[in-house]
Amino acid sequence: DTLPYSIRVLFESSVRNCDGFLVKETDAMNILDWKTKQNHVEVPFCPARVVLQDFTGIPAMVDFAAMREAVRNAGGDPVKVNPACPTDLTVDHSLQIDFSKCAIQNAPNPGGGEPKPLVRLSPLKAPPRKPPPCRGHSGCRGSCGAGEATRSSGPFSAQIENTPILCPFHLQPVPEPETVLKNQEMEFGRNRERLQFFKWSSKVFENISIIPPETGTAHQVNLEYLSRVVFDVKDFLHPDSVVGTDSHTTMVNGLGVLGWGVGGIETEAVMLGMPLTLTLPEVVGCELTGTVSPFATSIDIVLSITKHLRQADVAGKFVEFFGSGVSQLSVADRTTIANMCPEYGAILSFFPVDNVTLKHLKHAGFDKAKLEVTEAYLKAVKLFRNDEYSSREPEYSQVVQVSLSSIIPYVSGPKRSQDRVAVNNMKSDFQACLNEKSGVKGFQIAAEKQNDIVPVQYEGNEYKLSHGCVVIAAVISCTNNCNPSVMLAAGLLAKKAVEAGLMVKPYIRTSLSPGSGMVTHYLSSSGVLPYLSKLGFEVVGYGCSTCVGNTAPLPEAIRNAIKQGEIVACGVLSGTKNFEGRLCDCVRANYLASPPLVVAYAIAGTVRIDFDSEPLGTGFNGKSIYLRDIWPTRQELHTVEEECVISSMFKELKEKMEKGNKRWNLLEAPESTLFPWDLKSTYIRCPSFFDKLAKEAAPPQAVENAHVLLFLGDSVTTDHISPAGSIARSSAAAKYLTSKGLTPREFNSYGARRGNDAVMTRGTFANIKLLNKFIGKPAPKTIHFPSGQTLDVFEAAELYQKEGIPVIILAGKKYGLGSSRDWAAKGPFLLGVKAVLAESYEKVHRSQLIGIGIAPLQFRPGENPSTLGLTGREQFSILFPPELSPRMTLDIKTSTGKVFSVIALFENSMEITLYKNGGSLNFVARRFL
């Protein structure tokens, strides 16, 4: 009764999955004794399901395909090789904006590579016709020829003649704007091989569901469609829970579904039937009190709570919400708050299921019987929270109080998301930033230059740029688009602005990239989408875009004017990341804002404005229009939400998911039990993890006369180890791709080629910032000692493998820091690394090394290569006894005759079993045998 609700979910999972090996009785009892055991013990957790996005889903599914092949070769039945738990893989994740505003921008491909010619699979485009002019406005910015807006009458049914309407849910011949079609066409051409592999996976694997392209990003679809809240498997009920490879998986906690984002290795382990291991966390109770201000959006609530939680230091902890204010928040508000976990460092932010949740689930398509079972079950196992009855609140590690009444509108910036600025102080704060020295906020602009104006010619008209001018305004996917109220507020504000005669200057790079088609649906059905398009906020596609730096370049004239005048130009976006230079190298100030404020600042054209006293612009008849004149009231928002955010959206979304789309449906893919690997493919390749798979695991083999591949210092991160970003032209991966007949423009990125182990292995330790003590300066190089040559790390490793010489890595403290990355373990394994010998490890990376079959060894306290007199040029021999035990001591002998002891960092019998089997992949493959 006193356990936090989130801990109760962990407890239920441990009881249900207790098998005496992976999950033990002591694990369950430790969770039950959470109050005294928090932060002191590690416990296993078996999530009910997994969500993958495409970049991390590719290597996982390639591994399963390779495992089928290996099981067949070892005499087993490959059909038995399937994920152990329901796994949903959504293909839409990283959308590149090649086109915007229906004009061909000819933007460079951020991933590199010239897309191959695409064969159009179906005639999705409307027949060309001459676009009629817009009525009432000479400076038309919409794609007026793409189709006509038609909808039933209603309070919000006013139309702009001949502007496009986008409905992604019906298969009727409704033409889509050219922007969406062109971006989708580029995505299909660029990723055709990967898409064919995904489609094969959806046909042959059980427990795998592929969410087709053009549907939505992982976190959005996870909330709208995949969440079960309560699983019903053959009349056996248990709570829904999830881990995913998207950092915004935490969104589902707003539905009362425990979930968070993890790395590719961890999700793959869960798919293989292995539990996650986590330190029993502290749980911070966040008590919400008071009443929400009518002018505060859920984004304001999110940023205010984010500030409080960041100050409370909740990093690495669970957060759980309670108090009278919780019932005032809709599920949309809750999921927005839960979605911001990565920004304040918590593992997750949990809202237990209550009556508000049940009402939402009813609209989301849960039938009466399902709702009754859900409510009865959650109440029976004490996972249902009811504010109507006085009951004892759970005991928390600490309590943070937030008064909703005190929240006012804020933006965050200009360089960091934690620097919040009240909107009514925005003008004076930006002025202070101009005055401050260059740093976390300041730009150090001389006083005499702070009012400089730079004239610029664009599309036949002259415009004036000055410090604070807005040049990028993006309503994008991520935290904000999950909340209908803020997106509808942006749409209603746009509607009122257009009706008042306000417009956005044409040089401002505007875009609307929703997280899913559902957002487009309610913007369309509410009648506001044409008004957003009229202001330049046209749907460019679905996925991460501007937020990850994938915006199209600014017009050259604008870029030149900004650089020549040294103007502090601004970007305003409704995302979560605003680091300096992230959106564009010439945009120095970036602000995070709610969607309606993004539209407002775009109309104003500057952030140096006081909305209370200065107008946004001049409307019809020369009238000054203020923000208060067009800001939608809470009643207006409530009315539109009632009319548009209804259960039919979820029903149509389900149809969209299940029917797919024409391109996906017509995409050909094999149906064979084993994947027909194309030896010429540079995207999909059978990895060599199972090359030595036998029915029985061999005893641990001694590592004899190993050379040191790399001699590294302290704080080597997974960024140093794992392949990421673009493929450098001088790298080993580039040489490989060139040998396959590709040009540098076709290299694409490491992320896009994660299904090819040959590329990824060559990209391991290819970071130009890698500092190898053998080389003495940052470079992805090492010495091949038998020949004395200085080579790329891969080339040296390849030579060692040809010579039959094992290799190890020497490192300092905190080896493997940073975000979890599957190839930070897989890559070294394929380079032939048998062991890592370090002073200390980041604990997640340590477990990942074991999970792939690399031994993590640690110097004894007070010892390191320097104190032991090691140069790294010696050869090392490590003897493993037949029977290993947790944290046992091993002896290492060098070629110089030195003998010293190290600690084998195996923490429990499960890790020893995985290591003896050559990692989790081979362990599970043997179970199929």
mmCIF file of N, CA, C and O in Angstrom, residues 223 229 252-257 326-327 329-332 334-335 351-364 366 371 374 378 383-385:
data_model
loop_
_atom_site.group_PDB
_atom_site.id
_atom_site.type_symbol
_atom_site.label_atom_id
_atom_site.label_comp_id
_atom_site.label_asym_id
_atom_site.label_seq_id
_atom_site.Cartn_x
_atom_site.Cartn_y
_atom_site.Cartn_z
ATOM 1 N N LEU A 223 1.878 5.889 -28.260
ATOM 2 C CA LEU A 223 0.806 6.404 -27.418
ATOM 3 C C LEU A 223 -0.557 6.165 -28.047
ATOM 4 O O LEU A 223 -1.497 5.718 -27.396
ATOM 5 N N VAL A 229 -2.269 -0.748 -21.931
ATOM 6 C CA VAL A 229 -2.568 -0.385 -20.548
ATOM 7 C C VAL A 229 -2.653 -1.638 -19.675
ATOM 8 O O VAL A 229 -1.991 -1.744 -18.660
ATOM 9 N N VAL A 252 4.527 7.347 -22.810
ATOM 10 C CA VAL A 252 3.419 6.449 -22.444
ATOM 11 C C VAL A 252 3.134 6.455 -20.956
ATOM 12 O O VAL A 252 2.072 5.988 -20.529
ATOM 13 N N ASN A 253 4.047 6.978 -20.140
ATOM 14 C CA ASN A 253 3.774 7.049 -18.710
ATOM 15 C C ASN A 253 2.592 7.956 -18.388
ATOM 16 O O ASN A 253 2.000 7.841 -17.323
ATOM 17 N N GLY A 254 2.262 8.845 -19.323
ATOM 18 C CA GLY A 254 1.071 9.675 -19.139
ATOM 19 C C GLY A 254 -0.215 8.879 -19.216
ATOM 20 O O GLY A 254 -1.278 9.343 -18.784
ATOM 21 N N LEU A 255 -0.151 7.673 -19.766
ATOM 22 C CA LEU A 255 -1.300 6.767 -19.841
ATOM 23 C C LEU A 255 -1.301 5.760 -18.695
ATOM 24 O O LEU A 255 -2.161 4.883 -18.652
ATOM 25 N N GLY A 256 -0.315 5.856 -17.808
ATOM 26 C CA GLY A 256 -0.207 4.856 -16.762
ATOM 27 C C GLY A 256 0.514 3.605 -17.218
ATOM 28 O O GLY A 256 0.387 2.548 -16.596
ATOM 29 N N VAL A 257 1.268 3.717 -18.326
ATOM 30 C CA VAL A 257 2.060 2.593 -18.835
ATOM 31 C C VAL A 257 3.524 2.874 -18.497
ATOM 32 O O VAL A 257 4.075 3.876 -18.952
ATOM 33 N N VAL A 326 -3.474 16.925 -10.372
ATOM 34 C CA VAL A 326 -3.327 15.895 -11.406
ATOM 35 C C VAL A 326 -4.627 15.698 -12.168
ATOM 36 O O VAL A 326 -4.639 15.565 -13.401
ATOM 37 N N SER A 327 -5.760 15.689 -11.468
ATOM 38 C CA SER A 327 -7.044 15.426 -12.124
ATOM 39 C C SER A 327 -7.452 16.552 -13.066
ATOM 40 O O SER A 327 -8.351 16.375 -13.887
ATOM 41 N N LEU A 329 -5.444 17.787 -15.273
ATOM 42 C CA LEU A 329 -4.675 17.617 -16.493
ATOM 43 C C LEU A 329 -5.266 16.507 -17.336
ATOM 44 O O LEU A 329 -5.524 15.403 -16.850
ATOM 45 N N SER A 330 -5.459 16.789 -18.608
ATOM 46 C CA SER A 330 -5.921 15.756 -19.529
ATOM 47 C C SER A 330 -4.794 14.765 -19.781
ATOM 48 O O SER A 330 -3.631 15.017 -19.443
ATOM 49 N N VAL A 331 -5.125 13.640 -20.412
ATOM 50 C CA VAL A 331 -4.083 12.677 -20.769
ATOM 51 C C VAL A 331 -3.106 13.315 -21.745
ATOM 52 O O VAL A 331 -1.891 13.049 -21.696
ATOM 53 N N ALA A 332 -3.595 14.186 -22.622
ATOM 54 C CA ALA A 332 -2.690 14.883 -23.542
ATOM 55 C C ALA A 332 -1.686 15.731 -22.777
ATOM 56 O O ALA A 332 -0.494 15.767 -23.105
ATOM 57 N N ARG A 334 -0.702 15.197 -19.681
ATOM 58 C CA ARG A 334 0.163 14.286 -18.923
ATOM 59 C C ARG A 334 1.247 13.688 -19.820
ATOM 60 O O ARG A 334 2.414 13.581 -19.422
ATOM 61 N N THR A 335 0.855 13.286 -21.017
ATOM 62 C CA THR A 335 1.853 12.687 -21.902
ATOM 63 C C THR A 335 2.888 13.711 -22.350
ATOM 64 O O THR A 335 4.062 13.378 -22.558
ATOM 65 N N PHE A 351 2.239 8.777 -14.375
ATOM 66 C CA PHE A 351 0.898 9.167 -13.948
ATOM 67 C C PHE A 351 0.069 7.890 -13.810
ATOM 68 O O PHE A 351 -0.291 7.269 -14.829
ATOM 69 N N PRO A 352 -0.253 7.451 -12.580
ATOM 70 C CA PRO A 352 -1.055 6.235 -12.437
ATOM 71 C C PRO A 352 -2.408 6.380 -13.136
ATOM 72 O O PRO A 352 -2.939 7.492 -13.280
ATOM 73 N N VAL A 353 -2.941 5.273 -13.590
ATOM 74 C CA VAL A 353 -4.252 5.280 -14.246
ATOM 75 C C VAL A 353 -5.308 5.770 -13.260
ATOM 76 O O VAL A 353 -5.324 5.358 -12.097
ATOM 77 N N ASP A 354 -6.180 6.672 -13.722
ATOM 78 C CA ASP A 354 -7.293 7.158 -12.902
ATOM 79 C C ASP A 354 -8.507 7.324 -13.793
ATOM 80 O O ASP A 354 -8.522 6.850 -14.947
ATOM 81 N N ASN A 355 -9.528 7.995 -13.293
ATOM 82 C CA ASN A 355 -10.766 8.142 -14.077
ATOM 83 C C ASN A 355 -10.545 8.967 -15.340
ATOM 84 O O ASN A 355 -11.197 8.737 -16.364
ATOM 85 N N VAL A 356 -9.640 9.957 -15.281
ATOM 86 C CA VAL A 356 -9.332 10.751 -16.477
ATOM 87 C C VAL A 356 -8.757 9.843 -17.562
ATOM 88 O O VAL A 356 -9.106 9.963 -18.744
ATOM 89 N N THR A 357 -7.877 8.918 -17.161
ATOM 90 C CA THR A 357 -7.285 7.983 -18.123
ATOM 91 C C THR A 357 -8.357 7.116 -18.755
ATOM 92 O O THR A 357 -8.364 6.890 -19.977
ATOM 93 N N LEU A 358 -9.285 6.616 -17.934
ATOM 94 C CA LEU A 358 -10.335 5.735 -18.467
ATOM 95 C C LEU A 358 -11.216 6.464 -19.478
ATOM 96 O O LEU A 358 -11.608 5.888 -20.506
ATOM 97 N N LYS A 359 -11.518 7.727 -19.208
ATOM 98 C CA LYS A 359 -12.332 8.499 -20.160
ATOM 99 C C LYS A 359 -11.584 8.651 -21.490
ATOM 100 O O LYS A 359 -12.184 8.552 -22.568
ATOM 101 N N HIS A 360 -10.289 8.893 -21.398
ATOM 102 C CA HIS A 360 -9.488 9.012 -22.619
ATOM 103 C C HIS A 360 -9.482 7.689 -23.389
ATOM 104 O O HIS A 360 -9.610 7.679 -24.619
ATOM 105 N N LEU A 361 -9.316 6.581 -22.678
ATOM 106 C CA LEU A 361 -9.263 5.279 -23.341
ATOM 107 C C LEU A 361 -10.578 4.963 -24.045
ATOM 108 O O LEU A 361 -10.586 4.311 -25.092
ATOM 109 N N LYS A 362 -11.667 5.449 -23.492
ATOM 110 C CA LYS A 362 -12.968 5.258 -24.143
ATOM 111 C C LYS A 362 -12.975 5.958 -25.504
ATOM 112 O O LYS A 362 -13.407 5.392 -26.510
ATOM 113 N N HIS A 363 -12.470 7.189 -25.532
ATOM 114 C CA HIS A 363 -12.386 7.916 -26.805
ATOM 115 C C HIS A 363 -11.355 7.293 -27.731
ATOM 116 O O HIS A 363 -11.451 7.412 -28.956
ATOM 117 N N ALA A 364 -10.361 6.628 -27.155
ATOM 118 C CA ALA A 364 -9.278 6.052 -27.957
ATOM 119 C C ALA A 364 -9.651 4.713 -28.570
ATOM 120 O O ALA A 364 -8.827 4.093 -29.238
ATOM 121 N N PHE A 366 -11.162 1.920 -26.826
ATOM 122 C CA PHE A 366 -11.365 0.777 -25.938
ATOM 123 C C PHE A 366 -12.869 0.522 -25.819
ATOM 124 O O PHE A 366 -13.633 1.435 -25.508
ATOM 125 N N LEU A 371 -12.692 -1.785 -21.140
ATOM 126 C CA LEU A 371 -12.573 -0.771 -20.092
ATOM 127 C C LEU A 371 -12.933 -1.341 -18.724
ATOM 128 O O LEU A 371 -12.279 -1.055 -17.718
ATOM 129 N N THR A 374 -10.124 -3.552 -17.593
ATOM 130 C CA THR A 374 -8.968 -2.725 -17.240
ATOM 131 C C THR A 374 -9.141 -2.106 -15.859
ATOM 132 O O THR A 374 -8.255 -2.178 -15.004
ATOM 133 N N LEU A 378 -6.901 -3.250 -12.535
ATOM 134 C CA LEU A 378 -5.983 -2.291 -11.929
ATOM 135 C C LEU A 378 -6.358 -1.988 -10.476
ATOM 136 O O LEU A 378 -5.491 -1.784 -9.630
ATOM 137 N N LEU A 383 -3.215 -0.721 -8.652
ATOM 138 C CA LEU A 383 -2.525 0.135 -9.609
ATOM 139 C C LEU A 383 -3.415 1.262 -10.121
ATOM 140 O O LEU A 383 -3.069 1.962 -11.070
ATOM 141 N N PHE A 384 -4.593 1.432 -9.488
ATOM 142 C CA PHE A 384 -5.551 2.464 -9.906
ATOM 143 C C PHE A 384 -5.586 3.552 -8.847
ATOM 144 O O PHE A 384 -5.722 3.275 -7.653
ATOM 145 N N ARG A 385 -5.462 4.802 -9.288
ATOM 146 C CA ARG A 385 -5.458 5.925 -8.351
ATOM 147 C C ARG A 385 -6.799 6.644 -8.405
ATOM 148 O O ARG A 385 -7.276 7.005 -9.472
#
